Short mmCIF file of N, CA, C and O in Angstrom, two decimals:
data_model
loop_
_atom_site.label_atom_id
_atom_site.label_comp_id
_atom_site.label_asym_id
_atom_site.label_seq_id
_atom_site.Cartn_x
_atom_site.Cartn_y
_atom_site.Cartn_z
N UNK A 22 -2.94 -18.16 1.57
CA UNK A 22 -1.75 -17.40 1.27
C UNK A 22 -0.57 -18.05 2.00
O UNK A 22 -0.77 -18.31 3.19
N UNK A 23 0.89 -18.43 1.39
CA UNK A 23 1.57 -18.91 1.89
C UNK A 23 2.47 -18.07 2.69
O UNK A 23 2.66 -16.92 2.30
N UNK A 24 3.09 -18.51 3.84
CA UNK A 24 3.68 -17.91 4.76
C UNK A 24 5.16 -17.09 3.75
O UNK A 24 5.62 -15.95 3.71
N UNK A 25 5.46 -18.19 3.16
CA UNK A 25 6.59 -17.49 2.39
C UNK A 25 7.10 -17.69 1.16
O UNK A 25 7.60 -18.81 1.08
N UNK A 26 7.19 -16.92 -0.02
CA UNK A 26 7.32 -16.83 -0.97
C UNK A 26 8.71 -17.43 -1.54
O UNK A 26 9.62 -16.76 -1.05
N UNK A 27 9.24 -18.48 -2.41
CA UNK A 27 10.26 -18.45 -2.94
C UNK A 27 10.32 -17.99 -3.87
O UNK A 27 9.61 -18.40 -4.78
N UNK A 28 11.25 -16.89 -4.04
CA UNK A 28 11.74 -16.40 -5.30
C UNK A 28 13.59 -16.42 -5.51
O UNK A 28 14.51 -15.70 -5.13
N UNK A 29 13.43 -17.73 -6.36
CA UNK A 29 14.89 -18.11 -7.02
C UNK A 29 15.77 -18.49 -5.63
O UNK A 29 16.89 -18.08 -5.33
N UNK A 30 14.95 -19.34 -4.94
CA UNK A 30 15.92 -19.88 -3.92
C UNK A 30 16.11 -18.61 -2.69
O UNK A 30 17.02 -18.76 -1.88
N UNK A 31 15.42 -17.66 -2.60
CA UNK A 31 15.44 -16.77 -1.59
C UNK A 31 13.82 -16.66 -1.04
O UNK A 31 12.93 -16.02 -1.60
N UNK A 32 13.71 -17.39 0.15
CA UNK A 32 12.51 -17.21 0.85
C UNK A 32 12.28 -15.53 1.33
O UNK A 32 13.10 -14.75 1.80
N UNK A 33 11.07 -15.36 1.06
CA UNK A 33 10.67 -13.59 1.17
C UNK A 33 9.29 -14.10 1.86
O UNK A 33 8.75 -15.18 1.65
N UNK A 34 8.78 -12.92 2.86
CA UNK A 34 7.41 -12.84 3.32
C UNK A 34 6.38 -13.03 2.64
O UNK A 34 6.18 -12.44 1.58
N UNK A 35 5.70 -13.74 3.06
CA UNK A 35 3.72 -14.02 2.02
C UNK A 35 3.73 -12.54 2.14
O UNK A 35 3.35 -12.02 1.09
N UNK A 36 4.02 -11.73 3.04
CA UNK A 36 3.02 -10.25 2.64
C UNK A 36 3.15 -9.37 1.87
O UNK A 36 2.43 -8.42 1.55
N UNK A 37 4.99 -10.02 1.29
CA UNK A 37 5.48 -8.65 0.41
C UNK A 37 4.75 -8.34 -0.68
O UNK A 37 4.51 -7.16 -0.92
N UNK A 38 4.30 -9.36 -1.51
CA UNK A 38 3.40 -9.23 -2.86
C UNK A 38 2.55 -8.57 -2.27
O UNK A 38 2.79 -7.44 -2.69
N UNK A 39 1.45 -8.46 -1.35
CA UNK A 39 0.44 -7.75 -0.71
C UNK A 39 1.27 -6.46 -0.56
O UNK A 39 0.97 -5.71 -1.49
N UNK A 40 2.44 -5.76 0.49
CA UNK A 40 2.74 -5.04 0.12
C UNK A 40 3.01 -3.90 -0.81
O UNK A 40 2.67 -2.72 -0.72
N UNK A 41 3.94 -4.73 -2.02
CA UNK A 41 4.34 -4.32 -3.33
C UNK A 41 2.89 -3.97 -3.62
O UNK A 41 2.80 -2.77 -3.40
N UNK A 42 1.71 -4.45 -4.00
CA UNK A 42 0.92 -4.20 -4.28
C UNK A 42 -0.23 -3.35 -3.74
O UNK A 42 -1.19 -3.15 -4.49
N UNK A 43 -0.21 -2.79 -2.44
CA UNK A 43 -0.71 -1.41 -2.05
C UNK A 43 -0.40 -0.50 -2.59
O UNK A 43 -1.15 0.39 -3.00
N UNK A 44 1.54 -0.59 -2.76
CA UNK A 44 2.71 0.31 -2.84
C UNK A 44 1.84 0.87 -4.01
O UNK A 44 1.25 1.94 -3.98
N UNK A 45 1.86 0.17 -4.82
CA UNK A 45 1.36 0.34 -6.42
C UNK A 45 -0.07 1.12 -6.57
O UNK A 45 -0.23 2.27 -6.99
N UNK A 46 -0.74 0.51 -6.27
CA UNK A 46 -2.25 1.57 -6.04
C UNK A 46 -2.16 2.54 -4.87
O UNK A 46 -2.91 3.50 -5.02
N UNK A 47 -1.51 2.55 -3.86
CA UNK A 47 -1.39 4.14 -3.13
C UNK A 47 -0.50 4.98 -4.12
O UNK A 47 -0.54 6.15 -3.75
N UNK A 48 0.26 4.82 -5.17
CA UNK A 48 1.31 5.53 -5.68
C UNK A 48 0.23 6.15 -7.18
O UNK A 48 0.54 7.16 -7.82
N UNK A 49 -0.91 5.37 -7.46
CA UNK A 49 -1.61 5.50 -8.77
C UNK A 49 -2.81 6.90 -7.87
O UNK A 49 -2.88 8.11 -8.10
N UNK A 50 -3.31 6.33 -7.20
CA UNK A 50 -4.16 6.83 -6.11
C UNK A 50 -3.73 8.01 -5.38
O UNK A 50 -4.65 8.63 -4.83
N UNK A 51 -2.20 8.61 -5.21
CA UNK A 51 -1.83 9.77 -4.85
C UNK A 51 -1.41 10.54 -6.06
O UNK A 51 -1.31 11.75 -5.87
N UNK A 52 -1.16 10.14 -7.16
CA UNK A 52 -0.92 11.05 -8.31
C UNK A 52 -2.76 11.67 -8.98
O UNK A 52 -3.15 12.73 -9.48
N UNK A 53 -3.41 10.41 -8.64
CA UNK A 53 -5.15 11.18 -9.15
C UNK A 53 -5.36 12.50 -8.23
O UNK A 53 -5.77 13.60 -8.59
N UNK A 54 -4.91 12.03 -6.84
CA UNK A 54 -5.03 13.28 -6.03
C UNK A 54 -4.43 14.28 -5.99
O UNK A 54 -4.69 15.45 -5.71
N UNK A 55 -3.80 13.89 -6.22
CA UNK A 55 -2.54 15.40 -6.44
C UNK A 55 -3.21 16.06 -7.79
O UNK A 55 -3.75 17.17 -7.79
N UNK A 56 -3.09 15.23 -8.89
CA UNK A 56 -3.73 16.12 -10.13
C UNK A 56 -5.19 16.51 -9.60
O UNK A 56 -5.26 17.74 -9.63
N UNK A 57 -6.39 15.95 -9.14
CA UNK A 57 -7.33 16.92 -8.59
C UNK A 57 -7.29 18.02 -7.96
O UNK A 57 -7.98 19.02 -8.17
N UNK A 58 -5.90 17.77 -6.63
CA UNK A 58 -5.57 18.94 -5.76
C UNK A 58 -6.14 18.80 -4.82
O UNK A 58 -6.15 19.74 -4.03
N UNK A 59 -6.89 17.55 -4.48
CA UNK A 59 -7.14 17.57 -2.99
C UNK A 59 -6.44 17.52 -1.60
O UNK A 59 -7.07 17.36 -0.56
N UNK A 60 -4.82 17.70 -1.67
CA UNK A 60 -4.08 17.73 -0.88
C UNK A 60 -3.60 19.18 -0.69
O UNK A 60 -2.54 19.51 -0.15
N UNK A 61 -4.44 19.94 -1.16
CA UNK A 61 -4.63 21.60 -0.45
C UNK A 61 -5.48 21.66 0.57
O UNK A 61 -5.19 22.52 1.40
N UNK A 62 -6.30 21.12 0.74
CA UNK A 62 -6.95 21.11 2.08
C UNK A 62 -6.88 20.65 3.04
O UNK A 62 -7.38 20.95 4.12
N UNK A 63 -5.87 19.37 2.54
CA UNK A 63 -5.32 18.64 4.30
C UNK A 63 -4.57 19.68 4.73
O UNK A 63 -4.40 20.71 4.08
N UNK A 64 -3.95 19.38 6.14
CA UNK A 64 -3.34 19.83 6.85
C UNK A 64 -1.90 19.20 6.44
O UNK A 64 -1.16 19.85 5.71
N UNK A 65 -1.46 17.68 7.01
CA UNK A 65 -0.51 17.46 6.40
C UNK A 65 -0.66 16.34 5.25
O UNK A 65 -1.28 15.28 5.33
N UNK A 66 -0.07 16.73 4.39
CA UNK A 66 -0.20 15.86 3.41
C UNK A 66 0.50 14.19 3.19
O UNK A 66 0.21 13.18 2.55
N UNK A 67 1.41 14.56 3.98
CA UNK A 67 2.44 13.37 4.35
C UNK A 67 1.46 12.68 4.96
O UNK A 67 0.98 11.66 4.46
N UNK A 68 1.11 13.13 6.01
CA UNK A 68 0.34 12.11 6.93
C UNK A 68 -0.84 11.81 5.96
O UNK A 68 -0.79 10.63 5.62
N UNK A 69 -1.49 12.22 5.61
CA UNK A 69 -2.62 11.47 4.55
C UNK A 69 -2.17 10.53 3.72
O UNK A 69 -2.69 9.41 3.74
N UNK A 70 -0.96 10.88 2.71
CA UNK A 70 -0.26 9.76 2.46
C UNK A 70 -0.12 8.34 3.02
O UNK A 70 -0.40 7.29 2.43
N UNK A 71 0.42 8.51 4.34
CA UNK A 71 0.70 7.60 5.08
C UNK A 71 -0.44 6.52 5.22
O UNK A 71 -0.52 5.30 5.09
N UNK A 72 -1.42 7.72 5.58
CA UNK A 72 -2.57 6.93 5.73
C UNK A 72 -3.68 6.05 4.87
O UNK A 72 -4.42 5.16 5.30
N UNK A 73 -3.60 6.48 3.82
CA UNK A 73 -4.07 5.84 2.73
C UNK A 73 -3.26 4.70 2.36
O UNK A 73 -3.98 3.74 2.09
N UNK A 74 -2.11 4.47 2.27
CA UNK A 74 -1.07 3.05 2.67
C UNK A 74 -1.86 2.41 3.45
O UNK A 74 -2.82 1.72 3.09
N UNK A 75 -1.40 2.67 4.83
CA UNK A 75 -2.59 2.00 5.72
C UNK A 75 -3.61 1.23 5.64
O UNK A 75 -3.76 0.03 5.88
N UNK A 76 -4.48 2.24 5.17
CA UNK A 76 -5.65 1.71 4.87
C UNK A 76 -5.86 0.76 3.74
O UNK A 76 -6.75 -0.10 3.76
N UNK A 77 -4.80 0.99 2.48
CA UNK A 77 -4.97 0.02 1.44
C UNK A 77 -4.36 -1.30 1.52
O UNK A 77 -4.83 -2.36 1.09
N UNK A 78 -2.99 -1.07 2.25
CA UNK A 78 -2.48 -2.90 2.82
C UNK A 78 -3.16 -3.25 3.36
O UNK A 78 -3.71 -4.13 2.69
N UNK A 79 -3.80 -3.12 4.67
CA UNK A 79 -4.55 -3.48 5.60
C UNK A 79 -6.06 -4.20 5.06
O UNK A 79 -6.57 -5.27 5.38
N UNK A 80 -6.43 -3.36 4.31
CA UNK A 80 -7.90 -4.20 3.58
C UNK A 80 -7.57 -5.09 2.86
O UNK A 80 -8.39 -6.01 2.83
N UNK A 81 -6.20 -5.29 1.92
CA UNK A 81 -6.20 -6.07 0.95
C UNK A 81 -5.34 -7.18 2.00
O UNK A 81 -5.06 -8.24 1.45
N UNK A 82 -4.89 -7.05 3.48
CA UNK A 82 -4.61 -8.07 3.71
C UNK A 82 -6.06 -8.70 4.58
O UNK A 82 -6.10 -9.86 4.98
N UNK A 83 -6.72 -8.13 4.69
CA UNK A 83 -7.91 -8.61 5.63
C UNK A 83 -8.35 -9.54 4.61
O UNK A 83 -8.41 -10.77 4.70
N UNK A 84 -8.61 -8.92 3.78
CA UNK A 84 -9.67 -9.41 2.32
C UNK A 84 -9.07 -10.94 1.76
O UNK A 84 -9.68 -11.89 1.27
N UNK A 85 -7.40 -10.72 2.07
CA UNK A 85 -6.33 -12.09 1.06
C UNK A 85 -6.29 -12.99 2.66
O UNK A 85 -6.00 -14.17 2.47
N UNK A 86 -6.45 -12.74 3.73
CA UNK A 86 -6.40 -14.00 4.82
C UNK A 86 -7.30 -14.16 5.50
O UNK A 86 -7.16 -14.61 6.64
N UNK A 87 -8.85 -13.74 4.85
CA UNK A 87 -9.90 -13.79 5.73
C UNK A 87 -10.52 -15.71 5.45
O UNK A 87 -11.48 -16.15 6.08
#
């Protein structure tokens, strides 16, 4: 993975695509939940949010620079 991305003459972070792309499946991944309704039983829901981000950049960057 390269350190940094050119797009159109503007160098951007290797991680943003990794980013952008959590963004995208935590955002697909909190609407399944929400339509199930499993965010009646957390406590806070924000913070679960949060955390599922977390957890989904984080693996897909382990997984893209291992």
């Amino acid at each position: 993975m390269p350190r940094e991305v050119d797009f159109f003459g503007v160098l951007l972070p290797g991680v943003l695509p990794v980013f952008l792309l959590s963004a995208v499946l935590q955002l697909v991944l909190d609407a399944a939940l929400s339509y199930v309704g499993a965010y009646r039983n957390s406590w806070h829901p924000a913070l679960v949010r949060l955390c599922m981000f977390v957890c989904i950049f984080s693996t897909l960057l382990v997984t893209l620079y291992k």
